[in-house]
């Protein structure tokens, strides 16, 4: 399912990039791209919202493109961070299940203080059991 969403996401960005390139490659006789209000589209929209002049179609197209790019970048960051968090949370349970705490095992014999210090220094469960066996034999 994740690969399908990734393919959908990449297809949308590809379509957005291709449409931008195709719009930029206009016919030499056409000048609609040059006529767009590139420098003052935000001012034009703000004046229309304040109740002034009406908004031109070019300003709305620029607003739509800018908002789509902004939403795409934010969505990319959120999806990337959530994917990293999922990967991190998937790793943590494995690390916790690989090395169980030997002090919680009820079948182990109680250790002397010196043996407990040595067992705390050692992280390998097999070495801990060897220390416990030596402790019980040597007393």
PDB file of C-alpha atoms in Angstrom:
ATOM      1  CA  UNK A   1       0.000   0.000   0.000  1.00  0.00           C
ATOM      2  CA  UNK A   2       2.872   2.387   0.787  1.00  0.00           C
ATOM      3  CA  UNK A   3       4.385   1.941  -2.668  1.00  0.00           C
ATOM      4  CA  UNK A   4       1.055   2.813  -4.282  1.00  0.00           C
ATOM      5  CA  UNK A   5       0.885   6.076  -2.304  1.00  0.00           C
ATOM      6  CA  UNK A   6       4.490   6.838  -3.177  1.00  0.00           C
ATOM      7  CA  UNK A   7       3.787   6.236  -6.870  1.00  0.00           C
ATOM      8  CA  UNK A   8       0.702   8.459  -6.657  1.00  0.00           C
ATOM      9  CA  UNK A   9       2.690  11.186  -4.917  1.00  0.00           C
ATOM     10  CA  UNK A  10       5.552  11.064  -7.433  1.00  0.00           C
ATOM     11  CA  UNK A  11       3.104  11.027 -10.357  1.00  0.00           C
ATOM     12  CA  UNK A  12       1.469  14.194  -9.053  1.00  0.00           C
ATOM     13  CA  UNK A  13       4.816  15.981  -8.758  1.00  0.00           C
ATOM     14  CA  UNK A  14       5.805  14.768 -12.229  1.00  0.00           C
ATOM     15  CA  UNK A  15       2.524  16.052 -13.681  1.00  0.00           C
ATOM     16  CA  UNK A  16       3.027  19.391 -11.936  1.00  0.00           C
ATOM     17  CA  UNK A  17       6.560  19.734 -13.334  1.00  0.00           C
ATOM     18  CA  UNK A  18       5.520  18.715 -16.844  1.00  0.00           C
ATOM     19  CA  UNK A  19       2.598  21.142 -16.854  1.00  0.00           C
ATOM     20  CA  UNK A  20       4.929  23.947 -15.742  1.00  0.00           C
ATOM     21  CA  UNK A  21       7.378  23.163 -18.532  1.00  0.00           C
ATOM     22  CA  UNK A  22       4.620  22.921 -21.134  1.00  0.00           C
ATOM     23  CA  UNK A  23       3.136  26.205 -19.989  1.00  0.00           C
ATOM     24  CA  UNK A  24       6.546  27.852 -20.235  1.00  0.00           C
ATOM     25  CA  UNK A  25       7.042  26.528 -23.774  1.00  0.00           C
ATOM     26  CA  UNK A  26       4.280  28.615 -25.272  1.00  0.00           C
ATOM     27  CA  UNK A  27       3.810  29.431 -28.905  1.00  0.00           C
ATOM     28  CA  UNK A  28       5.969  32.394 -29.978  1.00  0.00           C
ATOM     29  CA  UNK A  29       2.922  34.411 -30.966  1.00  0.00           C
ATOM     30  CA  UNK A  30       1.308  33.963 -27.544  1.00  0.00           C
ATOM     31  CA  UNK A  31       2.240  36.226 -24.662  1.00  0.00           C
ATOM     32  CA  UNK A  32      -0.132  35.128 -21.898  1.00  0.00           C
ATOM     33  CA  UNK A  33       2.707  33.933 -19.657  1.00  0.00           C
ATOM     34  CA  UNK A  34       4.468  37.287 -19.896  1.00  0.00           C
ATOM     35  CA  UNK A  35       1.192  39.076 -19.163  1.00  0.00           C
ATOM     36  CA  UNK A  36       0.757  37.387 -15.775  1.00  0.00           C
ATOM     37  CA  UNK A  37       1.204  39.727 -12.781  1.00  0.00           C
ATOM     38  CA  UNK A  38       4.419  38.127 -11.489  1.00  0.00           C
ATOM     39  CA  UNK A  39       5.558  41.145  -9.495  1.00  0.00           C
ATOM     40  CA  UNK A  40       2.311  42.226  -7.814  1.00  0.00           C
ATOM     41  CA  UNK A  41      -0.005  39.206  -7.657  1.00  0.00           C
ATOM     42  CA  UNK A  42       0.006  39.184  -3.862  1.00  0.00           C
ATOM     43  CA  UNK A  43      -0.842  42.877  -3.700  1.00  0.00           C
ATOM     44  CA  UNK A  44      -3.642  42.374  -6.196  1.00  0.00           C
ATOM     45  CA  UNK A  45      -5.157  39.546  -4.151  1.00  0.00           C
ATOM     46  CA  UNK A  46      -4.815  41.519  -0.898  1.00  0.00           C
ATOM     47  CA  UNK A  47      -6.590  44.514  -2.463  1.00  0.00           C
ATOM     48  CA  UNK A  48      -9.394  42.268  -3.703  1.00  0.00           C
ATOM     49  CA  UNK A  49      -9.834  40.764  -0.238  1.00  0.00           C
ATOM     50  CA  UNK A  50      -9.926  44.268   1.262  1.00  0.00           C
ATOM     51  CA  UNK A  51     -12.858  45.096  -1.010  1.00  0.00           C
ATOM     52  CA  UNK A  52     -11.015  46.972  -3.724  1.00  0.00           C
ATOM     53  CA  UNK A  53     -10.527  45.884  -7.302  1.00  0.00           C
ATOM     54  CA  UNK A  54     -11.382  42.468  -8.675  1.00  0.00           C
ATOM     55  CA  UNK A  55      -8.681  39.793  -8.978  1.00  0.00           C
ATOM     56  CA  UNK A  56      -7.363  38.889 -12.400  1.00  0.00           C
ATOM     57  CA  UNK A  57      -7.188  35.292 -13.520  1.00  0.00           C
ATOM     58  CA  UNK A  58      -3.416  35.445 -13.751  1.00  0.00           C
ATOM     59  CA  UNK A  59      -3.064  36.353 -10.085  1.00  0.00           C
ATOM     60  CA  UNK A  60      -5.316  33.445  -9.143  1.00  0.00           C
ATOM     61  CA  UNK A  61      -3.225  31.050 -11.249  1.00  0.00           C
ATOM     62  CA  UNK A  62      -0.044  32.226  -9.545  1.00  0.00           C
ATOM     63  CA  UNK A  63      -1.713  31.893  -6.135  1.00  0.00           C
ATOM     64  CA  UNK A  64      -2.862  28.371  -6.980  1.00  0.00           C
ATOM     65  CA  UNK A  65       0.628  27.355  -8.138  1.00  0.00           C
ATOM     66  CA  UNK A  66       2.324  28.875  -5.100  1.00  0.00           C
ATOM     67  CA  UNK A  67      -0.110  27.215  -2.702  1.00  0.00           C
ATOM     68  CA  UNK A  68       0.276  23.818  -4.399  1.00  0.00           C
ATOM     69  CA  UNK A  69       4.063  24.028  -4.209  1.00  0.00           C
ATOM     70  CA  UNK A  70       3.919  25.100  -0.552  1.00  0.00           C
ATOM     71  CA  UNK A  71       1.497  22.309   0.357  1.00  0.00           C
ATOM     72  CA  UNK A  72       3.630  19.793  -1.545  1.00  0.00           C
ATOM     73  CA  UNK A  73       6.801  20.777   0.277  1.00  0.00           C
ATOM     74  CA  UNK A  74       5.067  20.705   3.675  1.00  0.00           C
ATOM     75  CA  UNK A  75       3.493  17.328   2.876  1.00  0.00           C
ATOM     76  CA  UNK A  76       6.914  16.000   1.814  1.00  0.00           C
ATOM     77  CA  UNK A  77       8.436  17.083   5.115  1.00  0.00           C
ATOM     78  CA  UNK A  78       5.591  15.643   7.202  1.00  0.00           C
ATOM     79  CA  UNK A  79       5.587  12.338   5.318  1.00  0.00           C
ATOM     80  CA  UNK A  80       9.382  12.060   5.539  1.00  0.00           C
ATOM     81  CA  UNK A  81       9.403  12.772   9.270  1.00  0.00           C
ATOM     82  CA  UNK A  82       6.580  10.298   9.930  1.00  0.00           C
ATOM     83  CA  UNK A  83       8.396   7.654   7.867  1.00  0.00           C
ATOM     84  CA  UNK A  84      11.571   8.229   9.871  1.00  0.00           C
ATOM     85  CA  UNK A  85       9.595   8.007  13.119  1.00  0.00           C
ATOM     86  CA  UNK A  86       8.018   4.723  11.988  1.00  0.00           C
ATOM     87  CA  UNK A  87      11.428   3.330  11.099  1.00  0.00           C
ATOM     88  CA  UNK A  88      12.810   4.409  14.472  1.00  0.00           C
ATOM     89  CA  UNK A  89       9.906   2.899  16.394  1.00  0.00           C
ATOM     90  CA  UNK A  90      10.260  -0.334  14.418  1.00  0.00           C
ATOM     91  CA  UNK A  91      13.896  -0.619  15.496  1.00  0.00           C
ATOM     92  CA  UNK A  92      13.349   0.009  19.204  1.00  0.00           C
ATOM     93  CA  UNK A  93      11.227  -3.073  20.038  1.00  0.00           C
ATOM     94  CA  UNK A  94      13.793  -5.324  18.344  1.00  0.00           C
ATOM     95  CA  UNK A  95      16.566  -3.913  20.496  1.00  0.00           C
ATOM     96  CA  UNK A  96      14.470  -4.363  23.617  1.00  0.00           C
ATOM     97  CA  UNK A  97      13.521  -7.975  22.863  1.00  0.00           C
ATOM     98  CA  UNK A  98      17.060  -9.059  21.952  1.00  0.00           C
ATOM     99  CA  UNK A  99      18.559  -8.387  25.368  1.00  0.00           C
ATOM    100  CA  UNK A 100      16.131  -9.256  28.173  1.00  0.00           C
ATOM    101  CA  UNK A 101      17.019  -8.018  31.629  1.00  0.00           C
ATOM    102  CA  UNK A 102      18.496 -10.934  33.604  1.00  0.00           C
ATOM    103  CA  UNK A 103      17.551  -9.419  36.938  1.00  0.00           C
ATOM    104  CA  UNK A 104      13.864  -9.990  36.173  1.00  0.00           C
ATOM    105  CA  UNK A 105      14.258 -13.753  35.656  1.00  0.00           C
ATOM    106  CA  UNK A 106      12.740 -15.613  38.620  1.00  0.00           C
ATOM    107  CA  UNK A 107      14.795 -18.811  38.081  1.00  0.00           C
ATOM    108  CA  UNK A 108      18.163 -17.197  38.873  1.00  0.00           C
ATOM    109  CA  UNK A 109      19.873 -17.576  42.191  1.00  0.00           C
ATOM    110  CA  UNK A 110      20.474 -14.436  44.237  1.00  0.00           C
ATOM    111  CA  UNK A 111      23.896 -12.909  43.646  1.00  0.00           C
ATOM    112  CA  UNK A 112      26.415 -11.670  46.140  1.00  0.00           C
ATOM    113  CA  UNK A 113      27.251  -7.951  45.949  1.00  0.00           C
ATOM    114  CA  UNK A 114      30.550  -8.581  44.122  1.00  0.00           C
ATOM    115  CA  UNK A 115      28.897 -10.948  41.662  1.00  0.00           C
ATOM    116  CA  UNK A 116      26.085  -8.447  41.082  1.00  0.00           C
ATOM    117  CA  UNK A 117      28.664  -5.732  40.252  1.00  0.00           C
ATOM    118  CA  UNK A 118      30.382  -8.062  37.786  1.00  0.00           C
ATOM    119  CA  UNK A 119      27.067  -9.079  36.241  1.00  0.00           C
ATOM    120  CA  UNK A 120      26.054  -5.456  35.835  1.00  0.00           C
ATOM    121  CA  UNK A 121      29.266  -4.801  33.899  1.00  0.00           C
ATOM    122  CA  UNK A 122      28.580  -7.628  31.480  1.00  0.00           C
ATOM    123  CA  UNK A 123      25.770  -7.232  28.923  1.00  0.00           C
ATOM    124  CA  UNK A 124      25.925 -10.705  27.355  1.00  0.00           C
ATOM    125  CA  UNK A 125      23.303 -13.089  28.843  1.00  0.00           C
ATOM    126  CA  UNK A 126      25.575 -16.136  28.359  1.00  0.00           C
ATOM    127  CA  UNK A 127      28.414 -14.491  30.280  1.00  0.00           C
ATOM    128  CA  UNK A 128      25.981 -13.492  33.016  1.00  0.00           C
ATOM    129  CA  UNK A 129      24.824 -17.088  33.387  1.00  0.00           C
ATOM    130  CA  UNK A 130      28.489 -18.214  33.511  1.00  0.00           C
ATOM    131  CA  UNK A 131      29.185 -15.705  36.301  1.00  0.00           C
ATOM    132  CA  UNK A 132      26.153 -16.989  38.196  1.00  0.00           C
ATOM    133  CA  UNK A 133      27.287 -20.595  37.808  1.00  0.00           C
ATOM    134  CA  UNK A 134      30.759 -19.718  39.088  1.00  0.00           C
ATOM    135  CA  UNK A 135      29.203 -17.816  41.981  1.00  0.00           C
ATOM    136  CA  UNK A 136      27.084 -20.799  43.033  1.00  0.00           C
ATOM    137  CA  UNK A 137      29.997 -23.278  42.728  1.00  0.00           C
ATOM    138  CA  UNK A 138      32.571 -21.138  44.496  1.00  0.00           C
ATOM    139  CA  UNK A 139      30.056 -19.813  47.007  1.00  0.00           C
TER     140      UNK A 139
END
